[in-house]
mmCIF file with all atom_site columns, C-alpha atoms in Angstrom:
data_model
loop_
_atom_site.group_PDB
_atom_site.id
_atom_site.type_symbol
_atom_site.label_atom_id
_atom_site.label_alt_id
_atom_site.label_comp_id
_atom_site.label_asym_id
_atom_site.label_entity_id
_atom_site.label_seq_id
_atom_site.pdbx_PDB_ins_code
_atom_site.Cartn_x
_atom_site.Cartn_y
_atom_site.Cartn_z
_atom_site.occupancy
_atom_site.B_iso_or_equiv
_atom_site.pdbx_formal_charge
_atom_site.auth_seq_id
_atom_site.auth_comp_id
_atom_site.auth_asym_id
_atom_site.auth_atom_id
_atom_site.pdbx_PDB_model_num
ATOM 1  C CA . MET A 1 1  ? 0.000  0.000   0.000  1.00 0.00 ? 1  MET A CA 1
ATOM 2  C CA . THR A 1 2  ? 1.308  3.445   -0.820 1.00 0.00 ? 2  THR A CA 1
ATOM 3  C CA . ARG A 1 3  ? 0.227  6.912   0.164  1.00 0.00 ? 3  ARG A CA 1
ATOM 4  C CA . SER A 1 4  ? -0.538 9.560   -2.441 1.00 0.00 ? 4  SER A CA 1
ATOM 5  C CA . ASN A 1 5  ? 2.941  11.038  -1.908 1.00 0.00 ? 5  ASN A CA 1
ATOM 6  C CA . GLY A 1 6  ? 4.589  7.687   -2.651 1.00 0.00 ? 6  GLY A CA 1
ATOM 7  C CA . ASP A 1 7  ? 5.371  7.072   1.035  1.00 0.00 ? 7  ASP A CA 1
ATOM 8  C CA . ALA A 1 8  ? 5.020  3.302   1.376  1.00 0.00 ? 8  ALA A CA 1
ATOM 9  C CA . THR A 1 9  ? 3.378  1.839   4.463  1.00 0.00 ? 9  THR A CA 1
ATOM 10 C CA . VAL A 1 10 ? 5.992  -0.252  6.283  1.00 0.00 ? 10 VAL A CA 1
ATOM 11 C CA . ARG A 1 11 ? 6.654  -2.172  9.477  1.00 0.00 ? 11 ARG A CA 1
ATOM 12 C CA . LEU A 1 12 ? 9.611  -1.124  11.596 1.00 0.00 ? 12 LEU A CA 1
ATOM 13 C CA . THR A 1 13 ? 10.828 -3.635  14.155 1.00 0.00 ? 13 THR A CA 1
ATOM 14 C CA . ALA A 1 14 ? 13.473 -2.290  16.534 1.00 0.00 ? 14 ALA A CA 1
ATOM 15 C CA . TRP A 1 15 ? 15.206 -4.035  19.420 1.00 0.00 ? 15 TRP A CA 1
ATOM 16 C CA . VAL A 1 16 ? 16.484 -1.329  21.752 1.00 0.00 ? 16 VAL A CA 1
ATOM 17 C CA . SER A 1 17 ? 19.363 -2.164  24.115 1.00 0.00 ? 17 SER A CA 1
ATOM 18 C CA . GLY A 1 18 ? 20.730 -0.254  27.075 1.00 0.00 ? 18 GLY A CA 1
ATOM 19 C CA . ARG A 1 19 ? 19.113 0.988   30.282 1.00 0.00 ? 19 ARG A CA 1
ATOM 20 C CA . VAL A 1 20 ? 15.611 1.086   28.768 1.00 0.00 ? 20 VAL A CA 1
ATOM 21 C CA . GLN A 1 21 ? 13.455 -0.816  31.260 1.00 0.00 ? 21 GLN A CA 1
ATOM 22 C CA . GLY A 1 22 ? 11.985 0.822   34.344 1.00 0.00 ? 22 GLY A CA 1
ATOM 23 C CA . VAL A 1 23 ? 12.728 4.351   33.112 1.00 0.00 ? 23 VAL A CA 1
ATOM 24 C CA . GLY A 1 24 ? 9.547  5.270   31.170 1.00 0.00 ? 24 GLY A CA 1
ATOM 25 C CA . PHE A 1 25 ? 11.004 4.257   27.816 1.00 0.00 ? 25 PHE A CA 1
ATOM 26 C CA . ARG A 1 26 ? 7.935  2.349   26.568 1.00 0.00 ? 26 ARG A CA 1
ATOM 27 C CA . TRP A 1 27 ? 5.628  5.261   27.462 1.00 0.00 ? 27 TRP A CA 1
ATOM 28 C CA . TRP A 1 28 ? 8.000  7.671   25.700 1.00 0.00 ? 28 TRP A CA 1
ATOM 29 C CA . ALA A 1 29 ? 8.184  5.473   22.573 1.00 0.00 ? 29 ALA A CA 1
ATOM 30 C CA . ARG A 1 30 ? 4.378  5.159   22.536 1.00 0.00 ? 30 ARG A CA 1
ATOM 31 C CA . SER A 1 31 ? 3.952  8.932   22.786 1.00 0.00 ? 31 SER A CA 1
ATOM 32 C CA . ARG A 1 32 ? 6.412  9.616   19.948 1.00 0.00 ? 32 ARG A CA 1
ATOM 33 C CA . ALA A 1 33 ? 4.814  6.937   17.737 1.00 0.00 ? 33 ALA A CA 1
ATOM 34 C CA . LEU A 1 34 ? 1.313  8.313   18.277 1.00 0.00 ? 34 LEU A CA 1
ATOM 35 C CA . GLU A 1 35 ? 2.534  11.840  17.493 1.00 0.00 ? 35 GLU A CA 1
ATOM 36 C CA . LEU A 1 36 ? 3.840  10.463  14.196 1.00 0.00 ? 36 LEU A CA 1
ATOM 37 C CA . GLY A 1 37 ? 0.585  8.656   13.390 1.00 0.00 ? 37 GLY A CA 1
ATOM 38 C CA . LEU A 1 38 ? 2.036  5.162   13.777 1.00 0.00 ? 38 LEU A CA 1
ATOM 39 C CA . THR A 1 39 ? 0.373  2.047   15.176 1.00 0.00 ? 39 THR A CA 1
ATOM 40 C CA . GLY A 1 40 ? 2.175  -0.712  17.043 1.00 0.00 ? 40 GLY A CA 1
ATOM 41 C CA . LEU A 1 41 ? 3.605  -1.696  20.406 1.00 0.00 ? 41 LEU A CA 1
ATOM 42 C CA . ALA A 1 42 ? 6.494  -1.348  22.815 1.00 0.00 ? 42 ALA A CA 1
ATOM 43 C CA . ARG A 1 43 ? 7.254  -4.438  24.919 1.00 0.00 ? 43 ARG A CA 1
ATOM 44 C CA . ASN A 1 44 ? 9.841  -5.256  27.583 1.00 0.00 ? 44 ASN A CA 1
ATOM 45 C CA . LEU A 1 45 ? 11.835 -8.366  26.723 1.00 0.00 ? 45 LEU A CA 1
ATOM 46 C CA . PRO A 1 46 ? 13.310 -10.799 29.270 1.00 0.00 ? 46 PRO A CA 1
ATOM 47 C CA . ASP A 1 47 ? 16.869 -9.897  28.171 1.00 0.00 ? 47 ASP A CA 1
ATOM 48 C CA . LYS A 1 48 ? 16.340 -6.253  29.288 1.00 0.00 ? 48 LYS A CA 1
ATOM 49 C CA . ARG A 1 49 ? 15.815 -4.915  25.759 1.00 0.00 ? 49 ARG A CA 1
ATOM 50 C CA . VAL A 1 50 ? 12.632 -3.194  24.566 1.00 0.00 ? 50 VAL A CA 1
ATOM 51 C CA . LEU A 1 51 ? 10.946 -4.348  21.367 1.00 0.00 ? 51 LEU A CA 1
ATOM 52 C CA . VAL A 1 52 ? 9.315  -1.549  19.361 1.00 0.00 ? 52 VAL A CA 1
ATOM 53 C CA . VAL A 1 53 ? 7.062  -2.472  16.428 1.00 0.00 ? 53 VAL A CA 1
ATOM 54 C CA . ALA A 1 54 ? 5.554  0.374   14.415 1.00 0.00 ? 54 ALA A CA 1
ATOM 55 C CA . GLU A 1 55 ? 3.541  0.500   11.207 1.00 0.00 ? 55 GLU A CA 1
ATOM 56 C CA . GLY A 1 56 ? 2.726  3.470   9.032  1.00 0.00 ? 56 GLY A CA 1
ATOM 57 C CA . PRO A 1 57 ? 4.307  5.694   6.398  1.00 0.00 ? 57 PRO A CA 1
ATOM 58 C CA . ARG A 1 58 ? 7.999  4.984   5.960  1.00 0.00 ? 58 ARG A CA 1
ATOM 59 C CA . SER A 1 59 ? 8.943  8.628   6.590  1.00 0.00 ? 59 SER A CA 1
ATOM 60 C CA . SER A 1 60 ? 7.158  8.536   9.974  1.00 0.00 ? 60 SER A CA 1
ATOM 61 C CA . ALA A 1 61 ? 8.759  5.204   10.898 1.00 0.00 ? 61 ALA A CA 1
ATOM 62 C CA . GLU A 1 62 ? 12.182 6.606   9.972  1.00 0.00 ? 62 GLU A CA 1
ATOM 63 C CA . LYS A 1 63 ? 11.519 9.630   12.210 1.00 0.00 ? 63 LYS A CA 1
ATOM 64 C CA . LEU A 1 64 ? 10.640 7.282   15.090 1.00 0.00 ? 64 LEU A CA 1
ATOM 65 C CA . LEU A 1 65 ? 13.833 5.321   14.495 1.00 0.00 ? 65 LEU A CA 1
ATOM 66 C CA . ASP A 1 66 ? 15.840 8.559   14.531 1.00 0.00 ? 66 ASP A CA 1
ATOM 67 C CA . LEU A 1 67 ? 14.200 9.461   17.858 1.00 0.00 ? 67 LEU A CA 1
ATOM 68 C CA . LEU A 1 68 ? 14.996 6.023   19.315 1.00 0.00 ? 68 LEU A CA 1
ATOM 69 C CA . LYS A 1 69 ? 18.668 6.630   18.433 1.00 0.00 ? 69 LYS A CA 1
ATOM 70 C CA . SER A 1 70 ? 18.706 10.332  19.356 1.00 0.00 ? 70 SER A CA 1
ATOM 71 C CA . GLY A 1 71 ? 20.026 10.234  22.904 1.00 0.00 ? 71 GLY A CA 1
ATOM 72 C CA . THR A 1 72 ? 16.921 12.115  24.121 1.00 0.00 ? 72 THR A CA 1
ATOM 73 C CA . THR A 1 73 ? 15.099 9.005   25.340 1.00 0.00 ? 73 THR A CA 1
ATOM 74 C CA . PRO A 1 74 ? 14.493 8.131   28.983 1.00 0.00 ? 74 PRO A CA 1
ATOM 75 C CA . GLY A 1 75 ? 17.290 5.960   30.319 1.00 0.00 ? 75 GLY A CA 1
ATOM 76 C CA . HIS A 1 76 ? 20.188 5.246   27.983 1.00 0.00 ? 76 HIS A CA 1
ATOM 77 C CA . VAL A 1 77 ? 20.097 3.583   24.554 1.00 0.00 ? 77 VAL A CA 1
ATOM 78 C CA . SER A 1 78 ? 23.316 1.777   23.677 1.00 0.00 ? 78 SER A CA 1
ATOM 79 C CA . ASP A 1 79 ? 22.159 0.051   20.467 1.00 0.00 ? 79 ASP A CA 1
ATOM 80 C CA . VAL A 1 80 ? 19.151 -0.279  18.182 1.00 0.00 ? 80 VAL A CA 1
ATOM 81 C CA . ALA A 1 81 ? 18.894 -3.343  15.936 1.00 0.00 ? 81 ALA A CA 1
ATOM 82 C CA . VAL A 1 82 ? 16.462 -2.750  13.075 1.00 0.00 ? 82 VAL A CA 1
ATOM 83 C CA . GLN A 1 83 ? 14.402 -4.819  10.685 1.00 0.00 ? 83 GLN A CA 1
ATOM 84 C CA . TRP A 1 84 ? 12.194 -3.301  7.955  1.00 0.00 ? 84 TRP A CA 1
ATOM 85 C CA . GLY A 1 85 ? 9.294  -5.145  6.371  1.00 0.00 ? 85 GLY A CA 1
ATOM 86 C CA . GLU A 1 86 ? 5.917  -4.810  4.774  1.00 0.00 ? 86 GLU A CA 1
ATOM 87 C CA . ALA A 1 87 ? 3.094  -3.652  7.010  1.00 0.00 ? 87 ALA A CA 1
ATOM 88 C CA . THR A 1 88 ? 0.877  -6.555  8.009  1.00 0.00 ? 88 THR A CA 1
ATOM 89 C CA . GLY A 1 89 ? -1.976 -4.507  9.462  1.00 0.00 ? 89 GLY A CA 1
ATOM 90 C CA . GLY A 1 90 ? -4.074 -5.617  12.386 1.00 0.00 ? 90 GLY A CA 1
ATOM 91 C CA . LEU A 1 91 ? -2.498 -3.093  14.742 1.00 0.00 ? 91 LEU A CA 1
ATOM 92 C CA . THR A 1 92 ? -4.661 -0.409  16.306 1.00 0.00 ? 92 THR A CA 1
ATOM 93 C CA . GLY A 1 93 ? -3.352 2.386   18.455 1.00 0.00 ? 93 GLY A CA 1
ATOM 94 C CA . PHE A 1 94 ? 0.003  1.888   20.139 1.00 0.00 ? 94 PHE A CA 1
ATOM 95 C CA . GLU A 1 95 ? 0.255  -0.453  23.114 1.00 0.00 ? 95 GLU A CA 1
ATOM 96 C CA . GLU A 1 96 ? 2.700  -0.678  25.984 1.00 0.00 ? 96 GLU A CA 1
ATOM 97 C CA . GLN A 1 97 ? 3.160  -4.334  26.878 1.00 0.00 ? 97 GLN A CA 1
#
């Protein structure tokens, strides 16, 4: 699916490492994603990373990724592993899990 401006709808999957649990990171990621019009989720993982999945226009997903790497997040991000794919749909809103 593409938008009228040619901005493809994509799925961003990001695994965020560092001190990102227990510092408000998921709430922060949710707020930024909603501001950008993205749907998805932010979930704590057992290995202390946070999984962020976001779907929407590629330009908005890229902005979210830039924010995740920006150094302005709660806590401290040491690494962000990224996977891009086609949007699968089925996501509504943005959940903290």
